[in-house]
Amino acid sequence: MNPTTSGPLAGIKVVDLSKILAGPYATMSLADLGADVTKVEHPEGGDPTRSWGPPVAGTDATYYLAINRGKKAVTIDLKSPQGQETVHRMLAEADVLVENFRPGSGLQRIFDYKVLSGRYPHLVILHISAFGDEGPLRDEPGYDMIAQAAGGLMSLTGEPGGAPLKAGFAMGDLGASLFGIIGLLAALLERSRTGLGQYVTTSLYECQLALHVNWATNYFADGKRPGPLGSGHPNLVPYQAYQAQDGYFVIAIGNDALWQKLCAAIGRPDLGADEVLATNNGRLANREALNIQLELALKAKTVVEWCELFSARGIPASPIRSLDEVYAHPHTTALDMLQTVEHPRIGALQQVAFPVNFNGQRPRVRIAPPELGADNSTVLPRYSPLPAATGR
């Protein structure tokens, strides 16, 4: 299956030597945008996420199926001379190489970026690592949870005084993937002017720091070590989850005018008239006492009743939806965020689509996540070294 590609990256050839999450998510996104992506895996087992189950669908874990659509898949032993020569032949025609070799590893030495850049000056190389190529942690192994712990996210996640928690999403890997895509696309744009590719690097650790945003500037300003606030916000109150009569929902008050609307809506004009609470600074200083008053008032109605009331008055609020509710929601349907693609073993395979539209059109999910070595017979003959001639 290889339908005609379309999209802003049509014609861009990508060789994907990455595995796990950060690299494969980046290359899947490039494929969604129309790039021709070939995923290279070891013949024995392939990408480790193929076995990160259950759940399993067909021959692969659903984890793998979530981040590898749109690609062709070939199996090559990267440590063998023949395998290396095959990859070099692929790189000669490619625009982009994505890899997440551990710094200092054998594979990073085999596919050294200086050698590759000299041999293929047009090539854009994206290297994603756990901690970067410099510094005392460069050789440490890293997965998403390691990045969330080492990069500070877990220190900010959870309830005050409680055990540290990781984020529900893999924000270490996904952050690096998204920043890596930005760097890669910027390098391709520069190449369109200069004709030269370059070596683009990022790491899970660096991207965790980049995502600190206001947490960082808060600390730089006052020098106080921040800690977890549950669902609360370090700079805004009220801006968190509250308990209604039948469950939790969130309220997000981003300015003082919304605060006055909220006080009127919940029947607490006395809070709105309090000069201390009239500004966000005052509400921040009185977070705990104010939240007690809000919680008492908000238990008077159900989540649906509050959300309908607040929506009518322009007050930002939302139920806390589980994934089944998110996928069934008519807004998700209206945005065409769930698409299906035909998989050779599974049949119709549902996928979350690419979250950017172009001229009002969302990129279609075109090709199912490939099984291990699915495209060996169609791809490898083009690049495999020819056998040596034999004399007679």
Short mmCIF file of C-alpha atoms in Angstrom, two decimals:
data_model
loop_
_atom_site.label_atom_id
_atom_site.label_comp_id
_atom_site.label_asym_id
_atom_site.label_seq_id
_atom_site.Cartn_x
_atom_site.Cartn_y
_atom_site.Cartn_z
CA MET A 1 0.00 0.00 0.00
CA ASN A 2 1.62 3.24 -1.13
CA PRO A 3 -0.95 5.85 -2.15
CA THR A 4 0.19 9.04 -3.86
CA THR A 5 1.49 11.42 -1.24
CA SER A 6 0.18 14.93 -0.83
CA GLY A 7 0.63 17.65 1.73
CA PRO A 8 3.15 20.38 2.53
CA LEU A 9 6.03 17.90 2.85
CA ALA A 10 5.25 15.89 -0.30
CA GLY A 11 8.50 14.89 -1.97
CA ILE A 12 10.56 14.98 1.24
CA LYS A 13 12.25 11.63 1.92
CA VAL A 14 12.85 10.64 5.53
CA VAL A 15 14.96 7.76 6.86
CA ASP A 16 13.83 6.91 10.39
CA LEU A 17 16.43 5.11 12.50
CA SER A 18 14.71 6.03 15.76
CA LYS A 19 12.70 3.90 18.17
CA ILE A 20 10.43 4.13 21.24
CA LEU A 21 8.39 7.38 21.23
CA ALA A 22 10.07 10.74 20.62
CA GLY A 23 11.63 9.92 17.25
CA PRO A 24 8.79 7.77 15.87
CA TYR A 25 6.18 10.38 16.85
CA ALA A 26 8.20 13.01 14.98
CA THR A 27 8.51 10.89 11.86
CA MET A 28 4.81 9.93 11.99
CA SER A 29 3.98 13.64 12.06
CA LEU A 30 6.22 14.19 9.03
CA ALA A 31 4.41 11.35 7.26
CA ASP A 32 1.04 12.93 8.14
CA LEU A 33 2.32 16.08 6.42
CA GLY A 34 3.08 14.14 3.25
CA ALA A 35 6.71 13.08 3.68
CA ASP A 36 7.88 9.68 2.40
CA VAL A 37 9.09 7.99 5.60
CA THR A 38 10.95 4.67 5.75
CA LYS A 39 11.28 3.17 9.23
CA VAL A 40 14.38 1.01 9.70
CA GLU A 41 14.26 -1.65 12.44
CA HIS A 42 16.40 -4.53 13.63
CA PRO A 43 15.29 -7.84 12.08
CA GLU A 44 14.87 -9.43 15.52
CA GLY A 45 11.87 -7.83 17.20
CA GLY A 46 12.12 -4.38 15.66
CA ASP A 47 11.10 -1.29 17.60
CA PRO A 48 10.71 -2.29 21.28
CA THR A 49 7.26 -0.66 21.41
CA ARG A 50 5.95 -3.45 19.19
CA SER A 51 5.96 -5.58 22.35
CA TRP A 52 4.82 -2.90 24.83
CA GLY A 53 1.50 -4.58 25.48
CA PRO A 54 -1.14 -5.60 26.17
CA PRO A 55 -3.26 -4.36 24.56
CA VAL A 56 -2.13 -5.96 21.32
CA ALA A 57 -3.90 -5.70 17.95
CA GLY A 58 -2.79 -7.93 15.11
CA THR A 59 0.89 -8.68 15.69
CA ASP A 60 1.82 -5.44 17.49
CA ALA A 61 1.13 -3.63 20.73
CA THR A 62 -1.27 -0.73 20.42
CA TYR A 63 1.50 1.55 21.74
CA TYR A 64 3.42 0.93 18.50
CA LEU A 65 0.27 1.37 16.43
CA ALA A 66 -0.26 4.83 17.94
CA ILE A 67 2.97 6.37 16.65
CA ASN A 68 3.99 4.68 13.40
CA ARG A 69 1.30 5.20 10.79
CA GLY A 70 2.17 6.58 7.37
CA LYS A 71 5.54 4.82 7.13
CA LYS A 72 7.14 2.04 5.16
CA ALA A 73 8.98 -0.51 7.31
CA VAL A 74 12.19 -2.37 6.50
CA THR A 75 14.48 -4.52 8.62
CA ILE A 76 18.24 -3.90 8.53
CA ASP A 77 21.01 -4.89 10.91
CA LEU A 78 22.70 -1.51 11.38
CA LYS A 79 25.82 -3.10 12.85
CA SER A 80 26.52 -5.23 9.80
CA PRO A 81 28.65 -3.82 6.93
CA GLN A 82 25.97 -4.72 4.39
CA GLY A 83 23.26 -3.10 6.49
CA GLN A 84 25.33 0.06 6.87
CA GLU A 85 25.93 0.24 3.13
CA THR A 86 22.21 -0.14 2.50
CA VAL A 87 21.44 2.75 4.85
CA HIS A 88 24.08 4.90 3.18
CA ARG A 89 22.45 4.29 -0.18
CA MET A 90 19.14 5.36 1.33
CA LEU A 91 20.69 8.50 2.83
CA ALA A 92 22.15 9.50 -0.53
CA GLU A 93 18.58 10.01 -1.76
CA ALA A 94 17.03 11.18 1.52
CA ASP A 95 16.35 14.70 2.75
CA VAL A 96 16.09 13.89 6.45
CA LEU A 97 17.56 11.39 8.89
CA VAL A 98 15.95 11.01 12.33
CA GLU A 99 17.79 9.02 15.00
CA ASN A 100 17.92 8.75 18.77
CA PHE A 101 21.19 6.89 19.24
CA ARG A 102 22.50 7.13 22.77
CA PRO A 103 25.43 9.60 22.91
CA GLY A 104 28.71 7.76 22.69
CA SER A 105 27.05 4.50 21.61
CA GLY A 106 28.38 2.24 18.90
CA LEU A 107 25.62 3.21 16.49
CA GLN A 108 26.24 6.91 17.04
CA ARG A 109 29.90 6.32 16.16
CA ILE A 110 28.97 4.23 13.12
CA PHE A 111 26.61 6.93 11.84
CA ASP A 112 28.65 9.90 13.04
CA TYR A 113 26.96 13.14 12.03
CA LYS A 114 30.23 14.75 10.92
CA VAL A 115 30.86 11.92 8.49
CA LEU A 116 27.26 11.93 7.30
CA SER A 117 27.19 15.71 6.85
CA GLY A 118 30.41 15.58 4.85
CA ARG A 119 29.20 12.73 2.68
CA TYR A 120 25.64 14.07 2.24
CA PRO A 121 25.79 17.88 2.62
CA HIS A 122 22.11 18.20 1.69
CA LEU A 123 20.98 15.98 4.59
CA VAL A 124 19.13 17.35 7.62
CA ILE A 125 19.92 15.11 10.61
CA LEU A 126 17.66 15.24 13.68
CA HIS A 127 19.22 13.67 16.77
CA ILE A 128 17.06 13.24 19.88
CA SER A 129 18.63 12.04 23.11
CA ALA A 130 17.71 11.85 26.78
CA PHE A 131 20.07 14.50 28.17
CA GLY A 132 21.88 16.05 25.20
CA ASP A 133 25.35 15.52 23.81
CA GLU A 134 27.17 17.56 26.44
CA GLY A 135 27.22 17.75 30.23
CA PRO A 136 27.62 15.32 33.14
CA LEU A 137 24.34 13.50 32.41
CA ARG A 138 24.96 12.92 28.69
CA ASP A 139 25.67 9.20 29.09
CA GLU A 140 22.76 8.46 31.42
CA PRO A 141 20.01 6.23 29.99
CA GLY A 142 16.67 7.94 29.74
CA TYR A 143 13.01 7.23 29.26
CA ASP A 144 10.09 9.62 29.56
CA MET A 145 9.68 9.18 33.32
CA ILE A 146 13.39 9.79 33.86
CA ALA A 147 13.09 13.06 31.95
CA GLN A 148 9.99 14.10 33.92
CA ALA A 149 11.85 13.43 37.18
CA ALA A 150 15.22 14.90 36.22
CA GLY A 151 13.71 17.88 34.41
CA GLY A 152 11.45 19.03 37.24
CA LEU A 153 7.99 18.12 35.98
CA MET A 154 7.33 15.51 38.67
CA SER A 155 8.26 18.01 41.40
CA LEU A 156 5.36 20.18 40.19
CA THR A 157 2.80 17.42 39.65
CA GLY A 158 0.57 16.03 42.38
CA GLU A 159 -1.14 17.27 45.53
CA PRO A 160 0.69 19.46 48.06
CA GLY A 161 2.41 17.19 50.56
CA GLY A 162 1.64 14.10 48.51
CA ALA A 163 3.79 11.70 46.53
CA PRO A 164 5.25 13.05 43.27
CA LEU A 165 3.33 12.07 40.14
CA LYS A 166 4.27 11.88 36.50
CA ALA A 167 2.09 13.62 33.96
CA GLY A 168 -0.58 11.44 32.38
CA PHE A 169 0.89 12.06 28.91
CA ALA A 170 4.51 11.26 28.04
CA MET A 171 5.50 14.92 28.18
CA GLY A 172 9.23 14.17 28.21
CA ASP A 173 9.19 12.26 24.94
CA LEU A 174 6.44 14.28 23.28
CA GLY A 175 8.02 17.60 24.17
CA ALA A 176 11.30 16.53 22.59
CA SER A 177 9.46 15.21 19.56
CA LEU A 178 7.61 18.47 18.95
CA PHE A 179 10.65 20.70 19.47
CA GLY A 180 12.61 18.33 17.25
CA ILE A 181 10.04 18.75 14.48
CA ILE A 182 10.32 22.54 14.80
CA GLY A 183 14.10 22.38 14.50
CA LEU A 184 13.96 19.96 11.59
CA LEU A 185 11.46 22.05 9.61
CA ALA A 186 13.50 25.20 10.27
CA ALA A 187 16.60 23.43 8.93
CA LEU A 188 14.69 22.35 5.80
CA LEU A 189 13.59 25.95 5.27
CA GLU A 190 17.17 27.17 5.60
CA ARG A 191 18.30 24.45 3.20
CA SER A 192 15.88 25.84 0.61
CA ARG A 193 17.98 29.04 0.70
CA THR A 194 21.48 27.61 1.09
CA GLY A 195 21.26 24.11 -0.36
CA LEU A 196 22.91 22.74 2.79
CA GLY A 197 21.48 20.51 5.48
CA GLN A 198 22.66 20.49 9.08
CA TYR A 199 22.80 18.58 12.35
CA VAL A 200 19.82 19.41 14.58
CA THR A 201 19.84 18.17 18.17
CA THR A 202 17.47 18.25 21.10
CA SER A 203 16.86 16.18 24.19
CA LEU A 204 14.09 15.24 26.57
CA TYR A 205 15.89 17.16 29.33
CA GLU A 206 16.31 20.39 27.37
CA CYS A 207 12.70 20.37 26.28
CA GLN A 208 11.46 19.83 29.82
CA LEU A 209 13.27 23.03 30.80
CA ALA A 210 11.81 24.89 27.82
CA LEU A 211 8.30 23.90 28.95
CA HIS A 212 8.76 25.29 32.48
CA VAL A 213 7.76 28.74 31.11
CA ASN A 214 6.18 30.72 33.99
CA TRP A 215 7.39 28.26 36.63
CA ALA A 216 10.94 29.23 35.66
CA THR A 217 10.40 32.98 35.64
CA ASN A 218 8.54 32.76 38.95
CA TYR A 219 11.56 31.07 40.49
CA PHE A 220 14.03 33.47 38.90
CA ALA A 221 12.05 36.37 40.37
CA ASP A 222 11.64 35.25 43.97
CA GLY A 223 14.10 32.36 44.44
CA LYS A 224 11.48 30.21 46.13
CA ARG A 225 11.42 26.49 45.33
CA PRO A 226 8.00 25.76 43.78
CA GLY A 227 6.04 22.64 44.62
CA PRO A 228 2.92 20.87 43.39
CA LEU A 229 -0.44 22.63 43.55
CA GLY A 230 -2.71 19.76 42.59
CA SER A 231 -4.83 21.18 39.79
CA GLY A 232 -4.07 24.74 40.93
CA HIS A 233 -2.14 27.41 39.03
CA PRO A 234 0.93 29.19 40.42
CA ASN A 235 -0.17 32.60 39.13
CA LEU A 236 -3.99 32.55 39.00
CA VAL A 237 -6.84 31.98 41.48
CA PRO A 238 -9.40 30.52 41.05
CA TYR A 239 -7.96 28.33 38.31
CA GLN A 240 -8.32 24.65 39.23
CA ALA A 241 -10.69 21.74 39.77
CA TYR A 242 -13.56 22.14 42.21
CA GLN A 243 -16.08 19.64 43.55
CA ALA A 244 -19.69 20.08 42.58
CA GLN A 245 -22.64 18.11 43.93
CA ASP A 246 -21.84 15.03 41.83
CA GLY A 247 -18.17 15.28 40.85
CA TYR A 248 -15.32 17.54 39.85
CA PHE A 249 -15.06 20.19 37.14
CA VAL A 250 -12.63 23.03 36.40
CA ILE A 251 -12.98 26.78 36.52
CA ALA A 252 -10.40 29.07 34.87
CA ILE A 253 -10.59 32.71 35.92
CA GLY A 254 -7.98 34.58 33.94
CA ASN A 255 -8.87 38.18 34.82
CA ASP A 256 -10.66 40.28 37.43
CA ALA A 257 -13.76 40.87 35.29
CA LEU A 258 -14.32 37.10 35.09
CA TRP A 259 -13.95 36.94 38.87
CA GLN A 260 -16.87 39.33 39.27
CA LYS A 261 -18.97 37.26 36.86
CA LEU A 262 -18.18 34.11 38.83
CA CYS A 263 -19.17 35.66 42.16
CA ALA A 264 -22.52 36.72 40.71
CA ALA A 265 -23.13 33.33 39.08
CA ILE A 266 -22.54 31.33 42.28
CA GLY A 267 -24.65 33.67 44.41
CA ARG A 268 -21.73 35.10 46.38
CA PRO A 269 -21.81 38.86 45.68
CA ASP A 270 -20.07 39.34 49.03
CA LEU A 271 -16.93 37.77 47.60
CA GLY A 272 -17.12 40.07 44.60
CA ALA A 273 -17.47 43.10 46.90
CA ASP A 274 -14.42 42.15 48.97
CA GLU A 275 -11.70 44.65 48.00
CA VAL A 276 -8.94 42.23 48.98
CA LEU A 277 -10.23 39.61 46.54
CA ALA A 278 -10.98 42.06 43.75
CA THR A 279 -7.55 41.58 42.19
CA ASN A 280 -5.72 38.39 41.30
CA ASN A 281 -2.86 39.33 43.64
CA GLY A 282 -5.28 39.36 46.55
CA ARG A 283 -6.83 36.08 45.55
CA LEU A 284 -3.39 34.48 45.24
CA ALA A 285 -2.48 35.65 48.75
CA ASN A 286 -5.70 34.15 50.11
CA ARG A 287 -5.84 31.01 47.97
CA GLU A 288 -6.69 28.49 50.72
CA ALA A 289 -9.37 30.54 52.50
CA LEU A 290 -10.97 31.57 49.21
CA ASN A 291 -11.08 28.00 47.92
CA ILE A 292 -12.93 26.89 51.06
CA GLN A 293 -15.64 29.47 50.34
CA LEU A 294 -15.85 28.49 46.68
CA GLU A 295 -16.10 24.80 47.46
CA LEU A 296 -19.00 25.42 49.83
CA ALA A 297 -20.89 27.37 47.18
CA LEU A 298 -20.14 25.00 44.30
CA LYS A 299 -21.59 21.93 46.04
CA ALA A 300 -25.05 23.41 45.53
CA LYS A 301 -25.33 22.23 41.91
CA THR A 302 -24.20 19.40 39.65
CA VAL A 303 -21.31 19.60 37.20
CA VAL A 304 -23.69 19.88 34.25
CA GLU A 305 -25.75 22.59 35.93
CA TRP A 306 -22.69 24.69 36.75
CA CYS A 307 -21.12 24.26 33.32
CA GLU A 308 -24.34 25.25 31.55
CA LEU A 309 -24.77 28.26 33.81
CA PHE A 310 -21.17 29.38 33.41
CA SER A 311 -21.20 28.87 29.65
CA ALA A 312 -24.25 31.11 29.32
CA ARG A 313 -22.39 33.84 31.23
CA GLY A 314 -19.06 33.50 29.43
CA ILE A 315 -17.21 32.01 32.40
CA PRO A 316 -14.54 29.43 31.37
CA ALA A 317 -15.41 26.04 32.88
CA SER A 318 -15.44 22.42 31.79
CA PRO A 319 -16.30 18.93 32.99
CA ILE A 320 -13.28 16.67 33.48
CA ARG A 321 -13.90 14.19 30.69
CA SER A 322 -12.50 10.67 30.52
CA LEU A 323 -11.06 9.55 27.19
CA ASP A 324 -14.19 7.61 26.22
CA GLU A 325 -16.21 10.80 26.70
CA VAL A 326 -13.67 12.84 24.72
CA TYR A 327 -13.74 10.44 21.76
CA ALA A 328 -17.55 10.30 21.78
CA HIS A 329 -18.00 14.05 22.07
CA PRO A 330 -19.63 15.76 19.07
CA HIS A 331 -16.95 18.45 19.09
CA THR A 332 -14.28 15.79 18.48
CA THR A 333 -16.39 14.51 15.58
CA ALA A 334 -16.91 18.00 14.15
CA LEU A 335 -13.14 18.58 14.10
CA ASP A 336 -12.53 15.24 12.31
CA MET A 337 -9.93 14.34 14.92
CA LEU A 338 -10.66 10.61 14.76
CA GLN A 339 -9.93 8.83 11.49
CA THR A 340 -9.63 5.22 10.42
CA VAL A 341 -7.15 3.47 8.19
CA GLU A 342 -7.28 -0.07 6.85
CA HIS A 343 -4.75 -2.40 8.47
CA PRO A 344 -3.95 -5.73 6.74
CA ARG A 345 -4.59 -7.83 9.89
CA ILE A 346 -6.78 -5.64 12.08
CA GLY A 347 -9.12 -4.15 9.52
CA ALA A 348 -10.38 -0.63 10.27
CA LEU A 349 -7.88 0.88 12.70
CA GLN A 350 -8.90 4.07 14.50
CA GLN A 351 -6.29 6.79 14.95
CA VAL A 352 -6.13 10.29 16.42
CA ALA A 353 -5.44 12.54 13.44
CA PHE A 354 -2.84 15.28 12.97
CA PRO A 355 -3.97 18.37 14.92
CA VAL A 356 -3.29 21.06 12.28
CA ASN A 357 -5.43 22.03 9.28
CA PHE A 358 -4.19 23.43 5.99
CA ASN A 359 -6.65 25.64 4.10
CA GLY A 360 -9.38 24.15 6.25
CA GLN A 361 -8.40 20.56 5.48
CA ARG A 362 -6.97 18.11 7.98
CA PRO A 363 -4.29 15.73 6.65
CA ARG A 364 -5.77 12.29 6.14
CA VAL A 365 -4.44 9.20 7.86
CA ARG A 366 -3.15 7.46 4.73
CA ILE A 367 -1.17 4.35 5.61
CA ALA A 368 -1.61 1.94 8.52
CA PRO A 369 1.30 1.35 10.93
CA PRO A 370 3.39 -1.25 9.09
CA GLU A 371 4.17 -4.71 10.36
CA LEU A 372 7.81 -5.59 10.93
CA GLY A 373 9.63 -5.71 7.58
CA ALA A 374 6.41 -5.17 5.63
CA ASP A 375 8.18 -3.30 2.84
CA ASN A 376 11.42 -5.26 2.62
CA SER A 377 10.60 -6.74 -0.77
CA THR A 378 9.65 -3.44 -2.38
CA VAL A 379 12.17 -1.08 -0.76
CA LEU A 380 15.39 -2.97 -0.03
CA PRO A 381 16.19 -4.22 -3.57
CA ARG A 382 16.55 -0.58 -4.62
CA TYR A 383 19.21 0.12 -1.99
CA SER A 384 20.89 -3.20 -1.20
CA PRO A 385 24.50 -3.48 -2.39
CA LEU A 386 24.86 -5.64 -5.45
CA PRO A 387 26.58 -8.99 -4.80
CA ALA A 388 30.19 -9.17 -5.90
CA ALA A 389 30.74 -10.66 -9.33
CA THR A 390 32.19 -14.17 -9.39
CA GLY A 391 34.85 -15.30 -11.87
CA ARG A 392 34.61 -18.41 -13.97
#
